[in-house]
Amino acid sequence: MAKQSKVKLREKPKQTRKSEQAKTEAVAITKALGHPQRRQVIICLSVGDKAMSSPSKVADFIDEPLGTVSYHARKLLELGMIAEFDTTPARGAIEHHYRLTALGKRAFERITLDNPEEVDALLEPDES
C-alpha cells in the first residue's frame, strides 16, 4: 500500500474581534469624514467648549442651516463619533449638547493629518 502523505492545508486566519472592530471603526470614520458638514461638526466639537457643543451653536458658527447641521449631528451620533452629554431648554425647545467620543477624536486626528488647513480655516480667527 502506498503511503498517503498528510498535507496540512493552511487554514484561512480567523478574524479576531480586534480586527473586526478596527474594520468597523475605519468604515465609520470614512463615512463621517465623507461630508464637509460632518467634518465641520467634528472640528467644532474638538474645541471641547460647551458654548460650541450644540447643533444650533455649530450652525451659527459655520453659517449653515440648523436643519443641515442637526441632520449631520444625528448621523455622527449613529456612527458613534459623538455622544450627548447634556440638554438645556432653549426658545421652547430642547437643545442637545454633544462631545466627541474616542472614535470621534480619532476622526478629528485624521482630519488634522489629512487636511490641516481645513481645521485652521475653521478655528483660526479671520485676519482680514
Tab-separated table of C-alpha atoms in Angstrom:
chain	number	residue	atom	x	y	z
A	1	MET	CA	0.000	0.000	0.000
A	2	ALA	CA	1.162	3.435	-0.860
A	3	LYS	CA	1.642	5.834	1.959
A	4	GLN	CA	-0.698	8.740	1.916
A	5	SER	CA	1.063	11.940	2.615
A	6	LYS	CA	-0.659	14.162	5.036
A	7	VAL	CA	-0.535	17.619	3.621
A	8	LYS	CA	-1.792	20.135	6.050
A	9	LEU	CA	-3.591	22.933	4.298
A	10	ARG	CA	-3.255	26.348	5.800
A	11	GLU	CA	-6.487	27.492	7.176
A	12	LYS	CA	-7.627	30.975	6.499
A	13	PRO	CA	-6.847	33.018	9.596
A	14	LYS	CA	-9.908	33.804	11.604
A	15	GLN	CA	-10.636	37.437	12.034
A	16	THR	CA	-10.228	38.456	15.595
A	17	ARG	CA	-12.647	40.697	17.362
A	18	LYS	CA	-9.990	43.378	17.368
A	19	SER	CA	-9.556	43.286	13.594
A	20	GLU	CA	-13.324	43.288	13.085
A	21	GLN	CA	-13.633	46.258	15.426
A	22	ALA	CA	-10.834	48.102	13.627
A	23	LYS	CA	-12.561	47.479	10.288
A	24	THR	CA	-15.890	48.734	11.680
A	25	GLU	CA	-14.199	51.843	13.083
A	26	ALA	CA	-12.450	52.530	9.778
A	27	VAL	CA	-15.776	52.341	7.942
A	28	ALA	CA	-17.423	54.669	10.485
A	29	ILE	CA	-14.584	57.200	10.221
A	30	THR	CA	-14.719	57.088	6.420
A	31	LYS	CA	-18.485	57.714	6.465
A	32	ALA	CA	-18.109	60.508	8.995
A	33	LEU	CA	-15.397	62.266	7.020
A	34	GLY	CA	-17.197	61.809	3.717
A	35	HIS	CA	-19.220	65.011	4.058
A	36	PRO	CA	-17.848	68.518	4.651
A	37	GLN	CA	-20.514	69.464	7.218
A	38	ARG	CA	-19.737	66.352	9.272
A	39	ARG	CA	-16.069	67.273	9.254
A	40	GLN	CA	-17.001	70.801	10.342
A	41	VAL	CA	-19.135	69.481	13.222
A	42	ILE	CA	-16.268	67.234	14.351
A	43	ILE	CA	-13.819	70.144	14.165
A	44	CYS	CA	-16.136	72.429	16.167
A	45	LEU	CA	-16.728	69.778	18.834
A	46	SER	CA	-12.980	69.177	19.093
A	47	VAL	CA	-12.676	72.511	20.890
A	48	GLY	CA	-14.407	70.882	23.878
A	49	ASP	CA	-16.264	74.059	24.826
A	50	LYS	CA	-19.908	73.776	25.922
A	51	ALA	CA	-20.560	77.052	24.091
A	52	MET	CA	-19.786	75.147	20.863
A	53	SER	CA	-21.427	71.823	21.722
A	54	SER	CA	-24.911	72.055	20.222
A	55	PRO	CA	-26.010	71.899	16.588
A	56	SER	CA	-27.511	75.402	16.842
A	57	LYS	CA	-24.205	76.893	18.041
A	58	VAL	CA	-22.246	74.997	15.395
A	59	ALA	CA	-24.756	76.088	12.714
A	60	ASP	CA	-24.305	79.737	13.711
A	61	PHE	CA	-20.515	79.364	13.757
A	62	ILE	CA	-20.170	77.688	10.348
A	63	ASP	CA	-23.049	79.677	8.812
A	64	GLU	CA	-25.098	76.654	7.749
A	65	PRO	CA	-28.826	75.973	8.297
A	66	LEU	CA	-29.665	74.386	11.655
A	67	GLY	CA	-31.559	71.552	9.924
A	68	THR	CA	-28.479	70.594	7.923
A	69	VAL	CA	-26.174	70.627	10.945
A	70	SER	CA	-28.728	68.719	13.074
A	71	TYR	CA	-29.023	66.056	10.382
A	72	HIS	CA	-25.254	65.574	10.252
A	73	ALA	CA	-25.018	65.583	14.062
A	74	ARG	CA	-27.570	62.728	14.129
A	75	LYS	CA	-25.502	60.822	11.563
A	76	LEU	CA	-22.361	61.321	13.664
A	77	LEU	CA	-24.295	60.113	16.713
A	78	GLU	CA	-25.385	56.972	14.819
A	79	LEU	CA	-21.777	56.367	13.724
A	80	GLY	CA	-20.548	56.631	17.311
A	81	MET	CA	-18.466	59.764	16.673
A	82	ILE	CA	-20.304	61.937	19.189
A	83	ALA	CA	-22.282	61.375	22.378
A	84	GLU	CA	-24.910	63.540	24.039
A	85	PHE	CA	-23.840	64.832	27.441
A	86	ASP	CA	-26.465	67.454	28.294
A	87	THR	CA	-29.734	69.063	27.278
A	88	THR	CA	-30.928	72.582	28.026
A	89	PRO	CA	-34.216	74.357	27.334
A	90	ALA	CA	-33.841	76.928	24.563
A	91	ARG	CA	-36.599	79.032	22.993
A	92	GLY	CA	-39.336	76.497	23.719
A	93	ALA	CA	-37.267	73.541	22.505
A	94	ILE	CA	-34.609	71.255	23.918
A	95	GLU	CA	-31.028	71.997	22.923
A	96	HIS	CA	-28.839	68.888	22.811
A	97	HIS	CA	-25.155	69.157	23.676
A	98	TYR	CA	-22.598	66.731	22.266
A	99	ARG	CA	-18.948	65.862	22.735
A	100	LEU	CA	-16.582	63.738	20.698
A	101	THR	CA	-16.223	60.093	21.655
A	102	ALA	CA	-12.866	58.310	21.479
A	103	LEU	CA	-13.774	57.335	17.914
A	104	GLY	CA	-14.698	60.940	17.120
A	105	LYS	CA	-11.337	62.088	18.470
A	106	ARG	CA	-9.610	59.622	16.143
A	107	ALA	CA	-11.654	61.057	13.263
A	108	PHE	CA	-10.529	64.566	14.260
A	109	GLU	CA	-6.899	63.389	14.312
A	110	ARG	CA	-7.400	62.025	10.819
A	111	ILE	CA	-8.784	65.385	9.641
A	112	THR	CA	-5.790	67.222	11.112
A	113	LEU	CA	-3.385	64.815	9.408
A	114	ASP	CA	-5.135	64.708	6.029
A	115	ASN	CA	-6.272	68.313	5.761
A	116	PRO	CA	-4.837	70.614	8.457
A	117	GLU	CA	-5.746	73.744	6.507
A	118	GLU	CA	-9.445	72.842	6.860
A	119	VAL	CA	-9.057	72.892	10.653
A	120	ASP	CA	-7.063	76.129	10.574
A	121	ALA	CA	-9.578	77.832	8.283
A	122	LEU	CA	-12.465	76.989	10.592
A	123	LEU	CA	-10.905	77.586	14.010
A	124	GLU	CA	-8.432	80.414	13.423
A	125	PRO	CA	-9.757	83.970	13.659
A	126	ASP	CA	-10.187	85.809	10.381
A	127	GLU	CA	-7.241	88.164	9.906
A	128	SER	CA	-8.913	90.447	7.349
